[in-house]
mmCIF file of C-alpha atoms in Angstrom:
data_model
loop_
_atom_site.group_PDB
_atom_site.id
_atom_site.type_symbol
_atom_site.label_atom_id
_atom_site.label_comp_id
_atom_site.label_asym_id
_atom_site.label_seq_id
_atom_site.Cartn_x
_atom_site.Cartn_y
_atom_site.Cartn_z
ATOM 1 C CA MET J 1 48.568 117.542 90.545
ATOM 2 C CA PRO J 2 51.009 118.789 88.642
ATOM 3 C CA SER J 3 53.965 120.947 91.027
ATOM 4 C CA ASN J 4 55.666 124.463 89.882
ATOM 5 C CA SER J 5 58.778 123.589 91.684
ATOM 6 C CA PRO J 6 61.710 122.010 89.427
ATOM 7 C CA VAL J 7 62.645 119.110 89.913
ATOM 8 C CA ASP J 8 66.229 117.708 89.752
ATOM 9 C CA PRO J 9 66.201 114.741 87.490
ATOM 10 C CA VAL J 10 69.522 113.322 89.150
ATOM 11 C CA GLU J 11 69.298 111.267 92.344
ATOM 12 C CA GLU J 12 70.198 112.594 95.605
ATOM 13 C CA THR J 13 73.065 110.243 96.560
ATOM 14 C CA THR J 14 75.276 110.813 99.770
ATOM 15 C CA THR J 15 79.477 109.373 99.902
ATOM 16 C CA HIS J 16 80.895 109.423 102.361
ATOM 17 C CA GLN J 17 84.261 111.414 103.264
ATOM 18 C CA PRO J 18 86.152 109.663 106.241
ATOM 19 C CA HIS J 19 87.678 112.198 109.153
ATOM 20 C CA ILE J 20 91.785 112.956 108.310
ATOM 21 C CA LEU J 21 93.507 113.854 111.020
ATOM 22 C CA ILE J 22 96.987 116.271 110.159
ATOM 23 C CA VAL J 23 99.932 115.873 112.633
ATOM 24 C CA ASP J 24 102.457 118.609 112.549
ATOM 25 C CA ASP J 25 104.809 120.691 114.868
ATOM 26 C CA ASP J 26 104.333 123.487 111.623
ATOM 27 C CA ARG J 27 100.989 125.530 112.989
ATOM 28 C CA SER J 28 101.132 127.272 108.813
ATOM 29 C CA LEU J 29 101.237 124.178 107.239
ATOM 30 C CA ARG J 30 98.827 122.689 109.230
ATOM 31 C CA ALA J 31 96.099 125.324 108.616
ATOM 32 C CA LEU J 32 97.405 125.433 104.312
ATOM 33 C CA ILE J 33 97.215 121.663 104.044
ATOM 34 C CA ARG J 34 93.687 122.486 106.877
ATOM 35 C CA GLU J 35 91.943 125.051 104.714
ATOM 36 C CA PHE J 36 92.242 122.855 101.721
ATOM 37 C CA LEU J 37 90.516 119.338 102.056
ATOM 38 C CA VAL J 38 88.116 121.344 104.193
ATOM 39 C CA SER J 39 87.094 123.396 100.498
ATOM 40 C CA GLU J 40 87.039 120.283 98.473
ATOM 41 C CA GLY J 41 84.484 118.749 101.394
ATOM 42 C CA TYR J 42 86.597 116.541 103.918
ATOM 43 C CA ASP J 43 85.668 117.316 107.280
ATOM 44 C CA VAL J 44 89.524 117.799 108.801
ATOM 45 C CA ASP J 45 91.190 117.866 112.744
ATOM 46 C CA GLU J 46 94.844 119.113 113.333
ATOM 47 C CA ALA J 47 97.432 117.346 116.240
ATOM 48 C CA GLU J 48 100.841 119.354 116.478
ATOM 49 C CA ASP J 49 102.571 116.258 117.320
ATOM 50 C CA GLY J 50 101.777 112.643 118.599
ATOM 51 C CA ILE J 51 100.694 112.950 122.168
ATOM 52 C CA SER J 52 97.611 115.306 120.601
ATOM 53 C CA MET J 53 97.567 112.675 118.002
ATOM 54 C CA ARG J 54 96.468 110.781 120.522
ATOM 55 C CA SER J 55 94.128 112.723 123.307
ATOM 56 C CA ALA J 56 92.409 113.386 119.197
ATOM 57 C CA MET J 57 92.148 110.248 118.347
ATOM 58 C CA ALA J 58 90.571 108.430 121.674
ATOM 59 C CA ARG J 59 87.850 111.066 121.067
ATOM 60 C CA ARG J 60 87.932 110.764 117.336
ATOM 61 C CA PRO J 61 88.764 108.002 115.910
ATOM 62 C CA ALA J 62 90.914 109.326 112.174
ATOM 63 C CA ASP J 63 90.175 107.809 108.636
ATOM 64 C CA ILE J 64 93.259 108.617 107.153
ATOM 65 C CA ILE J 65 96.618 110.232 108.631
ATOM 66 C CA ILE J 66 98.818 112.753 107.670
ATOM 67 C CA LEU J 67 101.653 112.685 108.743
ATOM 68 C CA ASP J 68 104.184 114.542 109.196
ATOM 69 C CA VAL J 69 108.319 112.441 110.593
ATOM 70 C CA MET J 70 110.914 115.093 112.031
ATOM 71 C CA MET J 71 108.380 116.528 115.351
ATOM 72 C CA PRO J 72 109.622 117.470 117.933
ATOM 73 C CA GLY J 73 109.861 114.307 121.056
ATOM 74 C CA GLU J 74 107.937 111.107 119.255
ATOM 75 C CA ASP J 75 109.231 111.180 115.001
ATOM 76 C CA GLY J 76 106.419 110.218 112.681
ATOM 77 C CA LEU J 77 107.952 106.579 111.239
ATOM 78 C CA SER J 78 107.760 106.163 115.703
ATOM 79 C CA ILE J 79 104.243 106.937 115.942
ATOM 80 C CA VAL J 80 103.906 105.078 112.120
ATOM 81 C CA ARG J 81 104.948 101.423 114.622
ATOM 82 C CA SER J 82 102.164 102.230 116.884
ATOM 83 C CA LEU J 83 99.729 102.309 114.616
ATOM 84 C CA VAL J 84 100.496 99.952 112.912
ATOM 85 C CA GLY J 85 97.827 97.553 114.210
ATOM 86 C CA GLN J 86 95.210 100.265 114.056
ATOM 87 C CA GLU J 87 91.959 98.277 111.864
ATOM 88 C CA GLY J 88 91.347 100.613 109.252
ATOM 89 C CA VAL J 89 93.845 103.953 109.663
ATOM 90 C CA GLY J 90 95.792 104.843 107.099
ATOM 91 C CA ILE J 91 98.478 107.127 107.590
ATOM 92 C CA ILE J 92 100.350 109.066 104.060
ATOM 93 C CA MET J 93 103.680 110.340 105.621
ATOM 94 C CA VAL J 94 105.122 114.214 104.844
ATOM 95 C CA SER J 95 109.078 114.974 104.961
ATOM 96 C CA ALA J 96 111.484 117.084 104.472
ATOM 97 C CA LEU J 97 113.478 114.100 104.044
ATOM 98 C CA GLY J 98 112.321 112.706 100.500
ATOM 99 C CA THR J 99 115.260 111.159 99.233
ATOM 100 C CA GLU J 100 113.530 106.625 97.921
ATOM 101 C CA THR J 101 116.221 105.723 101.164
ATOM 102 C CA ASP J 102 113.121 108.212 103.226
ATOM 103 C CA ARG J 103 110.398 107.131 101.022
ATOM 104 C CA ILE J 104 111.013 103.296 101.269
ATOM 105 C CA ILE J 105 111.605 103.542 104.933
ATOM 106 C CA GLY J 106 108.503 104.457 105.521
ATOM 107 C CA LEU J 107 106.992 102.509 103.668
ATOM 108 C CA GLU J 108 109.077 99.972 105.251
ATOM 109 C CA VAL J 109 108.054 100.602 109.022
ATOM 110 C CA GLY J 110 104.172 100.698 107.373
ATOM 111 C CA ALA J 111 102.651 103.593 106.297
ATOM 112 C CA ASP J 112 100.267 103.710 103.101
ATOM 113 C CA ASP J 113 102.430 106.376 101.459
ATOM 114 C CA TYR J 114 105.027 109.017 100.867
ATOM 115 C CA LEU J 115 104.827 112.489 100.483
ATOM 116 C CA ALA J 116 108.195 114.592 100.133
ATOM 117 C CA LYS J 117 107.977 117.957 101.445
ATOM 118 C CA PRO J 118 107.256 120.695 100.467
ATOM 119 C CA VAL J 119 103.436 119.991 99.661
ATOM 120 C CA SER J 120 101.696 120.125 96.918
ATOM 121 C CA PRO J 121 97.938 120.385 98.399
ATOM 122 C CA ARG J 122 96.511 119.250 95.110
ATOM 123 C CA GLU J 123 98.718 115.987 95.305
ATOM 124 C CA LEU J 124 97.656 115.850 98.869
ATOM 125 C CA LEU J 125 94.927 115.282 97.642
ATOM 126 C CA ALA J 126 94.847 113.089 94.562
ATOM 127 C CA ARG J 127 97.148 110.899 97.177
ATOM 128 C CA ILE J 128 94.062 110.967 99.780
ATOM 129 C CA ARG J 129 91.945 109.654 96.729
ATOM 130 C CA ALA J 130 93.685 107.074 95.344
ATOM 131 C CA LEU J 131 93.890 105.386 99.325
ATOM 132 C CA GLU J 132 90.393 106.057 99.992
ATOM 133 C CA ARG J 133 89.685 104.430 97.095
ATOM 134 C CA ARG J 134 91.341 101.135 97.940
ATOM 135 C CA ARG J 135 90.234 101.462 101.523
ATOM 136 C CA ARG J 136 86.778 101.301 99.537
ATOM 137 C CA PRO J 137 85.513 97.881 98.151
ATOM 138 C CA SER J 138 84.403 97.339 94.709
ATOM 139 C CA PRO J 139 80.697 98.502 93.513
ATOM 140 C CA GLY J 140 80.766 95.167 92.064
ATOM 141 C CA ALA J 141 81.816 92.725 95.276
ATOM 142 C CA PRO J 142 80.493 90.582 96.949
ATOM 143 C CA PRO J 143 77.800 90.453 100.813
ATOM 144 C CA ALA J 144 80.095 90.395 103.579
ATOM 145 C CA SER J 145 78.943 86.955 103.891
ATOM 146 C CA MET J 146 80.958 85.705 100.328
ATOM 147 C CA ALA J 147 83.722 87.066 100.180
ATOM 148 C CA HIS J 148 85.747 84.758 102.036
ATOM 149 C CA TYR J 149 89.329 83.942 100.392
ATOM 150 C CA GLN J 150 90.933 81.102 102.025
ATOM 151 C CA PHE J 151 94.719 79.333 100.752
ATOM 152 C CA GLU J 152 96.776 77.585 103.045
ATOM 153 C CA GLY J 153 94.673 77.562 106.254
ATOM 154 C CA TRP J 154 94.743 81.123 105.766
ATOM 155 C CA ARG J 155 91.314 83.010 105.560
ATOM 156 C CA LEU J 156 91.459 86.660 103.536
ATOM 157 C CA ASP J 157 87.758 88.907 104.189
ATOM 158 C CA PRO J 158 88.334 91.381 101.386
ATOM 159 C CA VAL J 159 85.650 93.628 102.522
ATOM 160 C CA ARG J 160 85.512 93.838 106.758
ATOM 161 C CA ARG J 161 89.142 93.870 105.374
ATOM 162 C CA VAL J 162 90.394 91.362 107.844
ATOM 163 C CA LEU J 163 92.918 88.232 107.736
ATOM 164 C CA ARG J 164 92.801 85.517 110.638
ATOM 165 C CA ASP J 165 96.276 82.785 110.232
ATOM 166 C CA PRO J 166 95.526 78.733 109.696
ATOM 167 C CA GLY J 167 95.210 79.225 113.665
ATOM 168 C CA GLY J 168 92.553 81.883 113.876
ATOM 169 C CA ILE J 169 94.631 85.047 115.114
ATOM 170 C CA ILE J 170 94.204 88.087 113.593
ATOM 171 C CA ILE J 171 97.309 89.315 111.396
ATOM 172 C CA SER J 172 97.151 93.743 110.926
ATOM 173 C CA LEU J 173 97.786 94.931 107.999
ATOM 174 C CA SER J 174 98.398 97.749 106.074
ATOM 175 C CA GLU J 175 96.549 99.761 104.261
ATOM 176 C CA GLY J 176 98.798 99.382 101.426
ATOM 177 C CA GLU J 177 99.717 95.394 101.532
ATOM 178 C CA PHE J 178 96.490 94.339 102.319
ATOM 179 C CA GLY J 179 95.783 95.820 99.416
ATOM 180 C CA LEU J 180 99.915 93.740 97.443
ATOM 181 C CA LEU J 181 97.428 90.591 99.030
ATOM 182 C CA LEU J 182 94.922 91.500 98.103
ATOM 183 C CA ALA J 183 96.008 91.719 94.178
ATOM 184 C CA PHE J 184 97.786 88.033 94.341
ATOM 185 C CA ILE J 185 95.067 86.571 95.613
ATOM 186 C CA GLU J 186 92.526 87.662 93.001
ATOM 187 C CA LYS J 187 95.254 86.643 90.625
ATOM 188 C CA PRO J 188 96.624 83.365 92.120
ATOM 189 C CA GLN J 189 100.002 81.306 90.662
ATOM 190 C CA GLN J 190 100.602 83.601 87.591
ATOM 191 C CA ILE J 191 103.570 86.133 87.407
ATOM 192 C CA LEU J 192 103.351 89.356 88.139
ATOM 193 C CA ASN J 193 105.138 92.401 86.766
ATOM 194 C CA ARG J 194 105.894 95.603 89.578
ATOM 195 C CA ASP J 195 104.223 97.912 86.356
ATOM 196 C CA GLN J 196 100.586 95.010 87.319
ATOM 197 C CA LEU J 197 101.466 94.941 90.977
ATOM 198 C CA LEU J 198 100.846 99.192 91.370
ATOM 199 C CA GLU J 199 98.126 99.333 89.348
ATOM 200 C CA LEU J 200 96.781 96.773 91.293
ATOM 201 C CA ALA J 201 97.630 97.170 95.002
ATOM 202 C CA ARG J 202 98.892 101.011 94.903
ATOM 203 C CA GLY J 203 96.589 102.713 91.996
ATOM 204 C CA GLU J 204 97.253 103.565 88.582
ATOM 205 C CA ASP J 205 98.264 107.582 89.447
ATOM 206 C CA SER J 206 100.259 106.977 92.401
ATOM 207 C CA ASP J 207 103.247 107.743 91.512
ATOM 208 C CA ALA J 208 104.435 105.541 93.292
ATOM 209 C CA PHE J 209 107.555 103.523 92.094
ATOM 210 C CA ASP J 210 109.392 99.989 91.830
ATOM 211 C CA ARG J 211 110.749 99.014 95.276
ATOM 212 C CA ALA J 212 107.936 100.503 96.766
ATOM 213 C CA ILE J 213 106.735 97.185 95.508
ATOM 214 C CA ASP J 214 109.426 95.622 97.199
ATOM 215 C CA THR J 215 109.297 97.095 100.814
ATOM 216 C CA GLN J 216 105.586 96.184 100.558
ATOM 217 C CA VAL J 217 105.687 93.189 99.436
ATOM 218 C CA SER J 218 109.153 91.557 101.885
ATOM 219 C CA ARG J 219 107.429 92.992 104.586
ATOM 220 C CA LEU J 220 104.294 91.044 103.312
ATOM 221 C CA ARG J 221 106.088 87.882 103.297
ATOM 222 C CA ARG J 222 106.913 88.019 106.628
ATOM 223 C CA LYS J 223 103.705 88.428 108.285
ATOM 224 C CA LEU J 224 103.130 85.900 106.182
ATOM 225 C CA GLY J 225 106.688 82.599 106.406
ATOM 226 C CA THR J 226 105.315 83.497 110.796
ATOM 227 C CA ARG J 227 102.828 81.956 110.822
ATOM 228 C CA THR J 228 103.610 78.892 106.673
ATOM 229 C CA HIS J 229 105.869 76.647 106.333
ATOM 230 C CA GLY J 230 105.303 76.827 102.319
ATOM 231 C CA GLU J 231 106.770 78.650 100.158
ATOM 232 C CA ILE J 232 103.629 81.346 99.332
ATOM 233 C CA ILE J 233 105.395 84.767 97.217
ATOM 234 C CA ARG J 234 107.813 83.676 94.801
ATOM 235 C CA THR J 235 110.655 86.843 93.297
ATOM 236 C CA VAL J 236 110.235 85.138 89.710
ATOM 237 C CA ARG J 237 113.734 86.850 88.487
ATOM 238 C CA SER J 238 113.285 89.868 85.435
ATOM 239 C CA GLU J 239 109.770 88.956 85.240
ATOM 240 C CA GLY J 240 108.436 89.961 89.203
ATOM 241 C CA TYR J 241 106.104 87.783 91.741
ATOM 242 C CA ILE J 242 104.204 84.469 91.495
ATOM 243 C CA PHE J 243 101.399 83.963 94.832
ATOM 244 C CA LEU J 244 102.180 80.104 94.384
ATOM 245 C CA PRO J 245 98.590 78.084 96.613
ATOM 246 C CA PRO J 246 95.277 77.711 95.305
ATOM 247 C CA VAL J 247 92.837 80.319 96.271
ATOM 248 C CA THR J 248 89.376 79.723 96.854
ATOM 249 C CA ARG J 249 86.536 81.921 97.574
ATOM 250 C CA ALA J 250 85.013 81.018 100.899
#
C-alpha cells in the first residue's frame, strides 16, 4: 500500500567532516573562525597555546590544525616541527608575518598551507576543503591491497598514505609532500612544470605560488635521498622536474 508521506528521491549519504583544532592566543579570532566553521558543518575545538593544544590532542586527535605562528611560549614553527611526524595531521598556518619568505619558512618546517592575517574565513574554508581533497582517496582508487606503488625499493600506499623506505622503515610525510610524491609517481619519467605540479599536488584552487613547489621538492628530495644512492628527482632547467625511476604497481 503506498504511503501518503512524501519520499525524497535523493539517496541520503553520510560524509565525514574532519575534526579541526584552532590554536591561537587571540580568543576573539578563535571564536570568529570557530563560529564560521561550525556554521559550515565542521567539528571544531580551540586551544590558546602549545600546551593546551597537546592536551586537546591527547583527549581527541585532530584531523586538521589551524595554527598561529606568533604565540607566547612555544611558537607555531616549533609546534609544526613537533607535529610533522604524526601521521594524518594536516596543518594550516596563519600569521601576521605574510611575506613570501615567511610563507616558505612555514612550508619548509612542515606546514601544508600558509595564510597571512587578517584571515578571510571564506578563504580559510577554501584552503581546508582543498586540504581535505588532497587527503581523501579519489573515488576510483583501487582497494588498499592493490594500491601500492614501488620504485627503487621504496613502497607507497596511497590509500593508507604510508611510505616505506627500502629497509621497510616508515618515512613521515606532510600532506604537501605526500601530494607531490603521488603526483610524481603517477607520472614517472615525464617532465612536469611547476603549474602542472601545483594542479596535481595542491589542487587547482589552492592559490599556491611557484617557490612553494620548489620548497616541497627540496624537502622531498632530502627524505628520499637520505636512504637512496641514486638520483630520484631531477631538475630540468627552465622546464621543471622529472621523477627518474620506473614505477610499478604492486
